[in-house]
Short mmCIF file of C-alpha atoms in Angstrom, two decimals:
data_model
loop_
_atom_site.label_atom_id
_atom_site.label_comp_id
_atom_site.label_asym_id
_atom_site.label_seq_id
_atom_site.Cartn_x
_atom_site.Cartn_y
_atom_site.Cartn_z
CA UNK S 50 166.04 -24.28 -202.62
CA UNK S 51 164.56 -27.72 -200.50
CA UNK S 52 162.86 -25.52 -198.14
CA UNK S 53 159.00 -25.05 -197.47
CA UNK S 54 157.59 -22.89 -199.85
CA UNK S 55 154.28 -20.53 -199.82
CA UNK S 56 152.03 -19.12 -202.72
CA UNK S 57 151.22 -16.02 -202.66
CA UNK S 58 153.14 -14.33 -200.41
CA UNK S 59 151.23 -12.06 -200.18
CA UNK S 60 147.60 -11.14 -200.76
CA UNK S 61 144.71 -8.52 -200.54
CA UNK S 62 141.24 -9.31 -200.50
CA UNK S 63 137.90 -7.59 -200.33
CA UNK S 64 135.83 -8.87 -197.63
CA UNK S 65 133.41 -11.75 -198.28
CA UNK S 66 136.32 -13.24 -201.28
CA UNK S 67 137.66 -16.33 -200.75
CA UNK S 68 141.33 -17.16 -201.00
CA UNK S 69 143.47 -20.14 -201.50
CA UNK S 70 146.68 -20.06 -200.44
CA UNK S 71 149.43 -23.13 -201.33
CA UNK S 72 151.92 -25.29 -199.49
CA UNK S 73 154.91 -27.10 -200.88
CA UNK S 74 156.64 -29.20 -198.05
CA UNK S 75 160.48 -30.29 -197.85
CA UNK S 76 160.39 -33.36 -200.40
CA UNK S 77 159.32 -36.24 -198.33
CA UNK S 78 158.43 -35.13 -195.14
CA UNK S 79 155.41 -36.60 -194.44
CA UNK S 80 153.56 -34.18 -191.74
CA UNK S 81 152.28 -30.71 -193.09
CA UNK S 82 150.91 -28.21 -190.96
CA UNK S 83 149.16 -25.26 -190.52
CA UNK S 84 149.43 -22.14 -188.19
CA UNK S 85 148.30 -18.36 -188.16
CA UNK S 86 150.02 -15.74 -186.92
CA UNK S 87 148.42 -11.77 -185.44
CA UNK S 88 150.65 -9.15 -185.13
CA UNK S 89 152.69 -9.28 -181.89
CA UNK S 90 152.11 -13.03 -181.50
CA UNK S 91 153.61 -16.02 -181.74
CA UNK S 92 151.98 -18.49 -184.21
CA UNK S 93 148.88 -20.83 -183.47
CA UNK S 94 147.92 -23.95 -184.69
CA UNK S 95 145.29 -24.89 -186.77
CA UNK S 96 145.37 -27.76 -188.69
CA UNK S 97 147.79 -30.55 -189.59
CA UNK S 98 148.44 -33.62 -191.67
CA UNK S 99 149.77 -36.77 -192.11
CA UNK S 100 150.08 -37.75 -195.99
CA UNK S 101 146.95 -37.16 -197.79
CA UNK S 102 144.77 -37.54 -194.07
CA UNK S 103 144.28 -34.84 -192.19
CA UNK S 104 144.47 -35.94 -187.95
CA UNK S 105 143.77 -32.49 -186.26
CA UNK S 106 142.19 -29.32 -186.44
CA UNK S 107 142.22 -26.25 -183.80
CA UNK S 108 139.12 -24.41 -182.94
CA UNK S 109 140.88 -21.61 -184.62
CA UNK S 110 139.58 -23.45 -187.92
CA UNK S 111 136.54 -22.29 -188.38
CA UNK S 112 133.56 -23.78 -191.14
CA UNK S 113 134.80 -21.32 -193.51
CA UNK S 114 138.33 -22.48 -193.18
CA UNK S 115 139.10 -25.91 -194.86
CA UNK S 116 142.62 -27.79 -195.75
CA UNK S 117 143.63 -30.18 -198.23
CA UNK S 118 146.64 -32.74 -198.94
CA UNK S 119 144.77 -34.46 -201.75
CA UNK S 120 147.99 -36.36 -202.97
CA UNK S 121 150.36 -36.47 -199.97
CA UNK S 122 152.58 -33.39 -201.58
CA UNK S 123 151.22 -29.95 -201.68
CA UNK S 124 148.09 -28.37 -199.45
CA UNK S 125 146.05 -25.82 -199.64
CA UNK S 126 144.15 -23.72 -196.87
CA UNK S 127 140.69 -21.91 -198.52
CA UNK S 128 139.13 -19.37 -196.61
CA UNK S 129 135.32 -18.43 -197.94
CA UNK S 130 133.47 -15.24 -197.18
CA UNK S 131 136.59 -13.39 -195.68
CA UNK S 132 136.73 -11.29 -193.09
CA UNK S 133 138.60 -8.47 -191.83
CA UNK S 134 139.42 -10.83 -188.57
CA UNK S 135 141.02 -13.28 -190.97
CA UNK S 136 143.57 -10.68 -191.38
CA UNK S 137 146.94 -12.07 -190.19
CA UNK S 138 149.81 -14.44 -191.82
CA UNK S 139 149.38 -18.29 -192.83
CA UNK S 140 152.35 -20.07 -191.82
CA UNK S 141 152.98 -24.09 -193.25
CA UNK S 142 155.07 -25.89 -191.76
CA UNK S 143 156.40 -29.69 -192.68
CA UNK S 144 158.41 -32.43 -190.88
CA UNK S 145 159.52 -36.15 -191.26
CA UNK S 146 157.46 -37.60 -188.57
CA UNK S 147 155.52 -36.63 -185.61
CA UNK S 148 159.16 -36.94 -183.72
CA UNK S 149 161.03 -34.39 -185.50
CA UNK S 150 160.96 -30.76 -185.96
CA UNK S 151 159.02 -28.55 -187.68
CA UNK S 152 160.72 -26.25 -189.81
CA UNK S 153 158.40 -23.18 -191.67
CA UNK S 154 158.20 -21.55 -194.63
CA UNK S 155 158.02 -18.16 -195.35
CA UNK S 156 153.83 -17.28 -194.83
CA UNK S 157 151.33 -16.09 -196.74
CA UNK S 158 150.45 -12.34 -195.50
CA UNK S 159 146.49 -12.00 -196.03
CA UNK S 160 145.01 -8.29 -195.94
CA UNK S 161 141.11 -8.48 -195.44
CA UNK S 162 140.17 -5.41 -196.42
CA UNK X 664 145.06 -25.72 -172.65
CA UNK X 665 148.81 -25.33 -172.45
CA UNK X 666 150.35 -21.94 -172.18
CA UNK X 667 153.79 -20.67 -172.66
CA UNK X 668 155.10 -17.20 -171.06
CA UNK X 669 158.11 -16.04 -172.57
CA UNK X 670 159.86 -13.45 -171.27
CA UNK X 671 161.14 -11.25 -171.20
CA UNK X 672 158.92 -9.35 -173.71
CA UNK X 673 162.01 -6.95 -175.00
CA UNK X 674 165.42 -6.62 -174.70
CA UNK X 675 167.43 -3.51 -175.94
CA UNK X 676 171.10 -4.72 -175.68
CA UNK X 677 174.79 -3.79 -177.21
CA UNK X 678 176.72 -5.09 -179.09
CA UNK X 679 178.80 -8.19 -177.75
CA UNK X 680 176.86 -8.34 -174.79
CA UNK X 681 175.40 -11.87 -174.00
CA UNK X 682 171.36 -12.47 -174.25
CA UNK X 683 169.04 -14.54 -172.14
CA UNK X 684 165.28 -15.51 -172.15
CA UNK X 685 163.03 -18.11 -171.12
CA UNK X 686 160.03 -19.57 -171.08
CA UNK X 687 157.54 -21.62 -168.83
CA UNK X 688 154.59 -23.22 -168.88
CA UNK X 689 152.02 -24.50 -167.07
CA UNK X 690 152.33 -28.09 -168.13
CA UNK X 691 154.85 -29.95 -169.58
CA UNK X 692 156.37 -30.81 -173.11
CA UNK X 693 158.71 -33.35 -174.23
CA UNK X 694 160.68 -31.19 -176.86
CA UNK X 695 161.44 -27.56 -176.97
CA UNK X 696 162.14 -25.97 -179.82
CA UNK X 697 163.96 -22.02 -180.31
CA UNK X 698 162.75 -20.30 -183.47
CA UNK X 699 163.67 -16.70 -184.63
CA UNK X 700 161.51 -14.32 -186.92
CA UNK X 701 162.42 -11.33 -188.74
CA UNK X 702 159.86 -9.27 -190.16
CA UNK X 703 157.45 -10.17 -192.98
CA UNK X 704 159.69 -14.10 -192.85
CA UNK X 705 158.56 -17.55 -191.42
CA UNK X 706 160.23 -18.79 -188.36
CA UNK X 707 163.02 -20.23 -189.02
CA UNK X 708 164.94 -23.31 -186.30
CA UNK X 709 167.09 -22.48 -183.75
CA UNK X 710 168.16 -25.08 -181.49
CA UNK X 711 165.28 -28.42 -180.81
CA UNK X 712 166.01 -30.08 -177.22
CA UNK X 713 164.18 -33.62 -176.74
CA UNK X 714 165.35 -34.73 -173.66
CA UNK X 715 165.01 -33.21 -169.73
CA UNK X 716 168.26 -31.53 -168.54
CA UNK X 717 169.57 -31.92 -172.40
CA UNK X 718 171.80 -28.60 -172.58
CA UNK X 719 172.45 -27.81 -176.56
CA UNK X 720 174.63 -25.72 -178.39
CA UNK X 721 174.82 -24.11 -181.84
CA UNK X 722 177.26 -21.09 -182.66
CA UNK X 723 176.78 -18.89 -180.31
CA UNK X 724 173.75 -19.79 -179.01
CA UNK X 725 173.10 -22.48 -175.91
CA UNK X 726 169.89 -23.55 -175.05
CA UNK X 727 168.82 -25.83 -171.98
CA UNK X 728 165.54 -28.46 -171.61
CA UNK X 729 164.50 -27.57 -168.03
CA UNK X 730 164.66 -31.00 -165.79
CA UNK X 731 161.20 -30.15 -164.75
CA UNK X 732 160.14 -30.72 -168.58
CA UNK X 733 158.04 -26.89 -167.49
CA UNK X 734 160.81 -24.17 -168.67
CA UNK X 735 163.56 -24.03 -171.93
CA UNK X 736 166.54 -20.98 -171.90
CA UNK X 737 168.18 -19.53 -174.83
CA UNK X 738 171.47 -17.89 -174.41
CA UNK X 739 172.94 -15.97 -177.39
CA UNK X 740 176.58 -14.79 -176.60
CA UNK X 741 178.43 -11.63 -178.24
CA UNK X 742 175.60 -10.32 -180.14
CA UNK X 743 175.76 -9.15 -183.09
CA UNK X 744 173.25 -6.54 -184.93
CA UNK X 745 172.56 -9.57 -187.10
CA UNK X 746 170.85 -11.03 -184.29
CA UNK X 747 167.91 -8.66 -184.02
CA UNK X 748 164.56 -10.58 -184.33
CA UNK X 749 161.37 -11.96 -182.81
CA UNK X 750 162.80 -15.42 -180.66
CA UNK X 751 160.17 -17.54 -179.96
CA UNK X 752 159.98 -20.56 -177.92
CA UNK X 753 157.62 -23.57 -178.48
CA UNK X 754 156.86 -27.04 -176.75
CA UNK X 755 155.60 -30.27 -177.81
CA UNK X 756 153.52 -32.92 -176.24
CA UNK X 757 152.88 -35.96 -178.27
CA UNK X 758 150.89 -37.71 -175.53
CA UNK X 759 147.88 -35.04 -175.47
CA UNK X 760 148.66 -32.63 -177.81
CA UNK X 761 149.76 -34.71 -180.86
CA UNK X 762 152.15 -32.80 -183.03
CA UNK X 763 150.86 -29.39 -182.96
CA UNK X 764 153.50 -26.41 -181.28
CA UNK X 765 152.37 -24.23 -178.49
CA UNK X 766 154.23 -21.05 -178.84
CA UNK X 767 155.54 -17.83 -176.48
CA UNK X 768 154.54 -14.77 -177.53
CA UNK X 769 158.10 -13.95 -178.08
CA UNK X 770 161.55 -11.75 -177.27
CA UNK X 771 162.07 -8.51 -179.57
CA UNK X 772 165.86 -7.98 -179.06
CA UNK X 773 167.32 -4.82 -180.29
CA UNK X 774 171.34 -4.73 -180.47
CA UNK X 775 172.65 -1.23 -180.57
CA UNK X 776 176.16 -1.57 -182.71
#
């Protein structure tokens, strides 16, 4: 399977945990993002990168959030001192360039309880 | 910011009969992209449209870049119960927005076999 791929699927915290949840792109695409997703919504953006650098991040991404691409491959998206508003599914998404589409991978369902 | 309505919110349809639902927004994109979600799954691609006017097909389903860059269309024709999902639509601006999507809040379609 070449697709995007997501570690854990899914996962149940206690509030004030933190989690780490991983992202492996489609080999060689070199744009990896991040988006989060309520019930009954479509999915928002909050972070993305290009290689190892990350170039945006939402207002969604709050100081407790943070996102790494250390080698250009694989991220990661930490949350610290969870809370029951974190709640919702972590979707990473990758594409060649800034000019093509984005395609997902399955999420990571978090459960603050 | 940007904002997409998508509508219509749900459709409850039978089998074979053709689908349609659309999107707006405020401002404009230069690509659309159709995604469908079934439950507990990332979104996976539909149909991606790049270009104003640019009417695109895949299977069954036709989807159509509105000239005034502001509105997309998805058609699906002689559903199928395999069809039932969460469609979303999202746009694209490079120029302000950089590569993050803006998303609808999505179609529920229910086909009765």
């Amino acid at each position: 399977d070449t697709g995007v791929s997501q570690n854990p699927r899914h996962k149940i915290t206690k509030r004030g945990q933190n989690v780490t949840f991983r992202c492996d792109p489609i080999s060689e695409h070199n744009r990896l993002y991040w988006y989060r997703q309520t019930l009954g919504q479509g999915p928002e953006f909050l972070t993305y990168f290009q290689n190892e650098a990350q170039l945006e991040k939402s207002r969604l991404l709050s100081d407790r959030f943070s996102a790494e691409r250390p080698k250009g491959s694989f991220s990661t998206l930490e949350i610290q001192r969870t809370e029951q508003g974190d709640s919702a599914m972590y979707l990473c998404a990758s594409s060649e360039s800034a000019y093509n589409e984005q395609f997902f991978g399955p999420g990571t369902r978090l459960t603050v309880l | 910011g940007q904002q997409l309505n998508q509508s219509p919110q749900s459709m409850f349809i039978q089998e074979g009969e053709d689908v349609s639902m659309n999107c707006t927004s405020s401002s404009i994109f230069n690509t659309w992209l159709w995604y469908k979600q079934d439950p507990g799954e990332g979104p996976v691609l539909l149909i991606a449209l790049y270009k104003a006017g640019e009417l695109t097909s895949n299977g069954r389903l036709t989807a159509q870049f509105g000239i005034t860059r502001k509105d997309s269309f998805l058609n699906i024709s002689a559903s199928i119960p395999s069809d039932v999902g969460i469609y979303f639509c999202a746009g694209q601006l490079l120029e302000t927005s950089g590569s993050r999507l803006t998303f609808g809040e999505g179609t529920q379609l229910t086909v009765n076999p």
